[in-house]
Amino acid sequence: MIVCGIETSCDETSVAIYDSKRNKFYSLVSSQVDIHSKFGGVVPEIASRNHALNVMPLFIDVLKMAGVSKEDINLIGVTKSPGLIGALFVGVSFAKGLAFGLKKPIVGVNHLFAHIVSTEIENDVKPPYLGVVISGGHTHIYLVDECYNLKLLSKTIDDAVGETFDKIAKFAGLPYPGGPFIEELAKKGDEGAVQLPIGLKGDNDFSFSGLKTHVINTITSNKFKLEDVAASFQRVVVDTLALKIDYALKRTGVDVVVVAGGVACNNYIRENLPKKLNMHCYFPSKKLCTDNGDMVAYAAYLLYRKRKFLSKFESALDIDEFIK
Ligand code: KG4
Ligand code: ZN
């Protein structure tokens, strides 16, 4: 199968071709990070306009890269939710146009599902497993069964882990998105220097807002070096993730953990979360941790093979139901 994956949920436009027979991915990403960093965060209207400008050229170029024509495409996958509504509409409208024009089936893909299964692209791992999403908008633990049904086990009740990194970074005067800058600072810091709390210790859900406030107050107090605060913050993030993952492992009896999403780019987390859990954790490569079309194409392929619920171009209409 030749699957085209389209991602426009936030500030990255990406189109990918997945050749399932040869298990090969061809992918292009146009990031808007530089555009939005001036504003200290993603401006939805600007994001939508840039997706509209970028999606067609990326589609044409990725076909060339993969050495296929648009008529060779057998299935179209597109991120349907969650995300910025205007941004999603650009990708979904483009995908629907393709599906109608080419008379090919289309699958609307949940962005978090795509992040989770992106772990399978370069790792030899299959469900059942715990799918942990740590991104700018989400901190969720799912139980993923053999048929790729998802059961939500834990979620954040306030800030997502990436959002916490970004808000702390903004307060410290670092550029947006702040996650990589906090990671860089933390390399020079002492992770035991500052005592910081784990939110909602006894519960399954996450809470990061108390930790965020504590870190911000610590920075304001000027009692500690910023490097030490950053390192101590990352240590508590790992402790928090490990605590909740451990609960989920015990609750479900599952013994495989995959961790994906933008924050999974963080080397400290990649090294220390498995140590803290005392088990191997599967991560996508860093390129696949941030938003990309590869994961959307692969997720669409899995869903299509599994459910076969969409066929021919009429199915493109079904996608409206996904925009919720
Ligand atoms: O998955 P993603 O690209 O977009 C969403 O779907 O949210 O994740 C973006 C988030 C941002 O909050 C960013 O600061 C964070 O991932 N991030 C990091 C690192 N690289 C990206 N957080 C911590 N350390 C990093 N190295
Ligand atoms: Zn994402």
PDB file of C-alpha atoms in Angstrom, residues 7-163:
ATOM      1  CA  GLU A   7      -0.250  16.619   9.585  1.00  0.00           C
ATOM      2  CA  THR A   8      -1.304  20.231  10.254  1.00  0.00           C
ATOM      3  CA  SER A   9      -2.556  20.185  13.853  1.00  0.00           C
ATOM      4  CA  CYS A  10      -0.246  22.832  15.315  1.00  0.00           C
ATOM      5  CA  ASP A  11       2.778  24.653  13.902  1.00  0.00           C
ATOM      6  CA  GLU A  12       4.354  21.963  11.729  1.00  0.00           C
ATOM      7  CA  THR A  13       3.078  21.207   8.229  1.00  0.00           C
ATOM      8  CA  SER A  14       4.162  17.721   7.242  1.00  0.00           C
ATOM      9  CA  VAL A  15       3.346  15.346   4.386  1.00  0.00           C
ATOM     10  CA  ALA A  16       4.671  11.796   4.224  1.00  0.00           C
ATOM     11  CA  ILE A  17       4.441   8.791   1.963  1.00  0.00           C
ATOM     12  CA  TYR A  18       4.540   5.334   3.554  1.00  0.00           C
ATOM     13  CA  ASP A  19       5.240   2.418   1.261  1.00  0.00           C
ATOM     14  CA  SER A  20       3.986  -0.453   3.420  1.00  0.00           C
ATOM     15  CA  LYS A  21       5.255  -3.216   1.139  1.00  0.00           C
ATOM     16  CA  ARG A  22       8.856  -2.003   1.405  1.00  0.00           C
ATOM     17  CA  ASN A  23       8.303  -0.506   4.869  1.00  0.00           C
ATOM     18  CA  LYS A  24       9.790   2.804   3.701  1.00  0.00           C
ATOM     19  CA  PHE A  25       8.890   6.321   4.751  1.00  0.00           C
ATOM     20  CA  TYR A  26       9.436   9.544   2.802  1.00  0.00           C
ATOM     21  CA  SER A  27       8.628  12.692   4.678  1.00  0.00           C
ATOM     22  CA  LEU A  28       8.909  16.473   4.557  1.00  0.00           C
ATOM     23  CA  VAL A  29       8.269  18.926   7.371  1.00  0.00           C
ATOM     24  CA  SER A  30       7.912  22.681   7.249  1.00  0.00           C
ATOM     25  CA  SER A  31       8.276  24.052  10.769  1.00  0.00           C
ATOM     26  CA  GLN A  32       6.871  27.435  11.757  1.00  0.00           C
ATOM     27  CA  VAL A  33       8.773  27.613  15.048  1.00  0.00           C
ATOM     28  CA  ASP A  34      10.774  30.680  13.981  1.00  0.00           C
ATOM     29  CA  ILE A  35       7.597  32.521  12.946  1.00  0.00           C
ATOM     30  CA  HIS A  36       5.765  31.870  16.229  1.00  0.00           C
ATOM     31  CA  SER A  37       8.719  32.272  18.589  1.00  0.00           C
ATOM     32  CA  LYS A  38       8.486  36.055  18.072  1.00  0.00           C
ATOM     33  CA  PHE A  39       5.082  35.890  19.770  1.00  0.00           C
ATOM     34  CA  GLY A  40       6.134  33.562  22.585  1.00  0.00           C
ATOM     35  CA  GLY A  41       3.681  30.873  21.440  1.00  0.00           C
ATOM     36  CA  VAL A  42       1.690  29.594  18.467  1.00  0.00           C
ATOM     37  CA  VAL A  43      -0.684  32.161  16.895  1.00  0.00           C
ATOM     38  CA  PRO A  44      -3.515  30.015  15.463  1.00  0.00           C
ATOM     39  CA  GLU A  45      -4.446  32.273  12.524  1.00  0.00           C
ATOM     40  CA  ILE A  46      -0.825  32.573  11.390  1.00  0.00           C
ATOM     41  CA  ALA A  47      -0.397  28.798  11.741  1.00  0.00           C
ATOM     42  CA  SER A  48      -3.454  28.108   9.531  1.00  0.00           C
ATOM     43  CA  ARG A  49      -2.279  30.523   6.838  1.00  0.00           C
ATOM     44  CA  ASN A  50       1.169  28.955   6.721  1.00  0.00           C
ATOM     45  CA  HIS A  51      -0.284  25.445   6.523  1.00  0.00           C
ATOM     46  CA  ALA A  52      -2.388  26.636   3.554  1.00  0.00           C
ATOM     47  CA  LEU A  53       0.766  27.955   1.861  1.00  0.00           C
ATOM     48  CA  ASN A  54       2.913  24.921   2.610  1.00  0.00           C
ATOM     49  CA  VAL A  55       0.787  21.809   2.253  1.00  0.00           C
ATOM     50  CA  MET A  56       0.575  21.647  -1.557  1.00  0.00           C
ATOM     51  CA  PRO A  57       4.311  22.248  -2.249  1.00  0.00           C
ATOM     52  CA  LEU A  58       5.216  19.646   0.392  1.00  0.00           C
ATOM     53  CA  PHE A  59       2.807  17.151  -1.174  1.00  0.00           C
ATOM     54  CA  ILE A  60       4.320  17.660  -4.652  1.00  0.00           C
ATOM     55  CA  ASP A  61       7.890  17.404  -3.332  1.00  0.00           C
ATOM     56  CA  VAL A  62       7.298  14.317  -1.194  1.00  0.00           C
ATOM     57  CA  LEU A  63       5.778  12.466  -4.176  1.00  0.00           C
ATOM     58  CA  LYS A  64       8.962  13.225  -6.123  1.00  0.00           C
ATOM     59  CA  MET A  65      11.084  12.107  -3.185  1.00  0.00           C
ATOM     60  CA  ALA A  66       9.203   8.803  -2.950  1.00  0.00           C
ATOM     61  CA  GLY A  67       9.220   8.324  -6.732  1.00  0.00           C
ATOM     62  CA  VAL A  68       5.452   7.850  -6.923  1.00  0.00           C
ATOM     63  CA  SER A  69       2.614   9.736  -8.609  1.00  0.00           C
ATOM     64  CA  LYS A  70      -0.551  10.875  -6.860  1.00  0.00           C
ATOM     65  CA  GLU A  71      -2.478   8.134  -8.674  1.00  0.00           C
ATOM     66  CA  ASP A  72      -0.293   5.535  -6.920  1.00  0.00           C
ATOM     67  CA  ILE A  73      -1.683   6.566  -3.533  1.00  0.00           C
ATOM     68  CA  ASN A  74      -3.991   3.899  -2.074  1.00  0.00           C
ATOM     69  CA  LEU A  75      -4.957   5.559   1.190  1.00  0.00           C
ATOM     70  CA  ILE A  76      -4.951   9.061   2.648  1.00  0.00           C
ATOM     71  CA  GLY A  77      -4.484   9.674   6.383  1.00  0.00           C
ATOM     72  CA  VAL A  78      -4.951  13.065   7.984  1.00  0.00           C
ATOM     73  CA  THR A  79      -4.811  14.375  11.556  1.00  0.00           C
ATOM     74  CA  LYS A  80      -8.422  15.059  12.561  1.00  0.00           C
ATOM     75  CA  SER A  81      -8.030  16.100  16.229  1.00  0.00           C
ATOM     76  CA  PRO A  82      -6.952  17.287  18.737  1.00  0.00           C
ATOM     77  CA  GLY A  83      -5.294  20.489  17.583  1.00  0.00           C
ATOM     78  CA  LEU A  84      -5.928  24.077  16.514  1.00  0.00           C
ATOM     79  CA  ILE A  85      -9.224  23.990  14.660  1.00  0.00           C
ATOM     80  CA  GLY A  86      -8.205  26.318  11.805  1.00  0.00           C
ATOM     81  CA  ALA A  87      -4.934  24.437  11.368  1.00  0.00           C
ATOM     82  CA  LEU A  88      -6.704  21.065  11.334  1.00  0.00           C
ATOM     83  CA  PHE A  89      -9.169  22.341   8.743  1.00  0.00           C
ATOM     84  CA  VAL A  90      -6.374  23.105   6.295  1.00  0.00           C
ATOM     85  CA  GLY A  91      -5.045  19.538   6.410  1.00  0.00           C
ATOM     86  CA  VAL A  92      -8.469  17.909   6.457  1.00  0.00           C
ATOM     87  CA  SER A  93      -9.744  20.027   3.549  1.00  0.00           C
ATOM     88  CA  PHE A  94      -6.634  19.221   1.539  1.00  0.00           C
ATOM     89  CA  ALA A  95      -6.965  15.512   2.332  1.00  0.00           C
ATOM     90  CA  LYS A  96     -10.652  15.481   1.448  1.00  0.00           C
ATOM     91  CA  GLY A  97      -9.921  17.195  -1.859  1.00  0.00           C
ATOM     92  CA  LEU A  98      -7.291  14.556  -2.612  1.00  0.00           C
ATOM     93  CA  ALA A  99      -9.647  11.724  -1.662  1.00  0.00           C
ATOM     94  CA  PHE A 100     -12.477  13.068  -3.837  1.00  0.00           C
ATOM     95  CA  GLY A 101     -10.163  13.814  -6.745  1.00  0.00           C
ATOM     96  CA  LEU A 102      -8.337  10.503  -6.644  1.00  0.00           C
ATOM     97  CA  LYS A 103     -11.352   8.453  -5.517  1.00  0.00           C
ATOM     98  CA  LYS A 104      -9.305   6.966  -2.705  1.00  0.00           C
ATOM     99  CA  PRO A 105     -10.242   6.133   0.900  1.00  0.00           C
ATOM    100  CA  ILE A 106      -9.398   8.548   3.683  1.00  0.00           C
ATOM    101  CA  VAL A 107      -8.859   7.953   7.399  1.00  0.00           C
ATOM    102  CA  GLY A 108      -9.039  10.668  10.047  1.00  0.00           C
ATOM    103  CA  VAL A 109      -6.305  10.039  12.622  1.00  0.00           C
ATOM    104  CA  ASN A 110      -6.243  11.092  16.262  1.00  0.00           C
ATOM    105  CA  HIS A 111      -3.004  13.009  16.850  1.00  0.00           C
ATOM    106  CA  LEU A 112      -2.234  11.275  20.158  1.00  0.00           C
ATOM    107  CA  PHE A 113      -2.768   7.844  18.630  1.00  0.00           C
ATOM    108  CA  ALA A 114      -0.331   8.831  15.866  1.00  0.00           C
ATOM    109  CA  HIS A 115       2.283   9.941  18.436  1.00  0.00           C
ATOM    110  CA  ILE A 116       1.959   6.628  20.286  1.00  0.00           C
ATOM    111  CA  VAL A 117       2.258   4.347  17.239  1.00  0.00           C
ATOM    112  CA  SER A 118       5.173   6.417  15.879  1.00  0.00           C
ATOM    113  CA  THR A 119       7.205   4.396  18.385  1.00  0.00           C
ATOM    114  CA  GLU A 120       6.634   1.274  16.262  1.00  0.00           C
ATOM    115  CA  ILE A 121       8.174   2.814  13.135  1.00  0.00           C
ATOM    116  CA  GLU A 122      11.779   2.266  14.190  1.00  0.00           C
ATOM    117  CA  ASN A 123      11.376  -0.112  17.135  1.00  0.00           C
ATOM    118  CA  ASP A 124      10.378  -3.735  17.177  1.00  0.00           C
ATOM    119  CA  VAL A 125       7.410  -3.222  19.495  1.00  0.00           C
ATOM    120  CA  LYS A 126       3.735  -4.120  19.190  1.00  0.00           C
ATOM    121  CA  PRO A 127       0.779  -3.782  21.570  1.00  0.00           C
ATOM    122  CA  PRO A 128      -0.331  -4.519  24.232  1.00  0.00           C
ATOM    123  CA  TYR A 129       1.643  -1.699  25.786  1.00  0.00           C
ATOM    124  CA  LEU A 130       1.283   1.495  27.790  1.00  0.00           C
ATOM    125  CA  GLY A 131       1.300   4.474  25.428  1.00  0.00           C
ATOM    126  CA  VAL A 132       2.612   7.544  27.223  1.00  0.00           C
ATOM    127  CA  VAL A 133       2.170  10.865  25.396  1.00  0.00           C
ATOM    128  CA  ILE A 134       4.239  13.779  26.712  1.00  0.00           C
ATOM    129  CA  SER A 135       3.769  16.801  24.489  1.00  0.00           C
ATOM    130  CA  GLY A 136       3.024  20.524  24.546  1.00  0.00           C
ATOM    131  CA  GLY A 137      -0.701  19.919  24.880  1.00  0.00           C
ATOM    132  CA  HIS A 138      -1.000  16.482  26.515  1.00  0.00           C
ATOM    133  CA  THR A 139       0.262  14.237  29.280  1.00  0.00           C
ATOM    134  CA  HIS A 140      -1.686  11.021  28.899  1.00  0.00           C
ATOM    135  CA  ILE A 141      -1.127   7.354  29.665  1.00  0.00           C
ATOM    136  CA  TYR A 142      -3.156   4.920  27.546  1.00  0.00           C
ATOM    137  CA  LEU A 143      -3.493   1.197  27.612  1.00  0.00           C
ATOM    138  CA  VAL A 144      -3.182   0.108  23.975  1.00  0.00           C
ATOM    139  CA  ASP A 145      -4.535  -3.388  23.310  1.00  0.00           C
ATOM    140  CA  GLU A 146      -3.641  -5.849  20.543  1.00  0.00           C
ATOM    141  CA  CYS A 147      -6.318  -4.326  18.268  1.00  0.00           C
ATOM    142  CA  TYR A 148      -5.126  -0.771  18.888  1.00  0.00           C
ATOM    143  CA  ASN A 149      -8.100   0.094  21.072  1.00  0.00           C
ATOM    144  CA  LEU A 150      -7.104   2.814  23.511  1.00  0.00           C
ATOM    145  CA  LYS A 151      -8.141   3.113  27.129  1.00  0.00           C
ATOM    146  CA  LEU A 152      -7.192   6.330  28.914  1.00  0.00           C
ATOM    147  CA  LEU A 153      -5.631   5.549  32.302  1.00  0.00           C
ATOM    148  CA  SER A 154      -4.110   8.899  33.371  1.00  0.00           C
ATOM    149  CA  LYS A 155      -4.215  12.461  32.159  1.00  0.00           C
ATOM    150  CA  THR A 156      -3.143  15.837  33.430  1.00  0.00           C
ATOM    151  CA  ILE A 157      -5.791  17.828  35.257  1.00  0.00           C
ATOM    152  CA  ASP A 158      -4.024  21.132  34.515  1.00  0.00           C
ATOM    153  CA  ASP A 159      -0.793  21.853  32.623  1.00  0.00           C
ATOM    154  CA  ALA A 160       0.719  19.358  30.214  1.00  0.00           C
ATOM    155  CA  VAL A 161       4.361  18.496  30.815  1.00  0.00           C
ATOM    156  CA  GLY A 162       5.573  20.382  27.691  1.00  0.00           C
ATOM    157  CA  GLU A 163       3.436  23.363  28.623  1.00  0.00           C
TER     158      GLU A 163
END
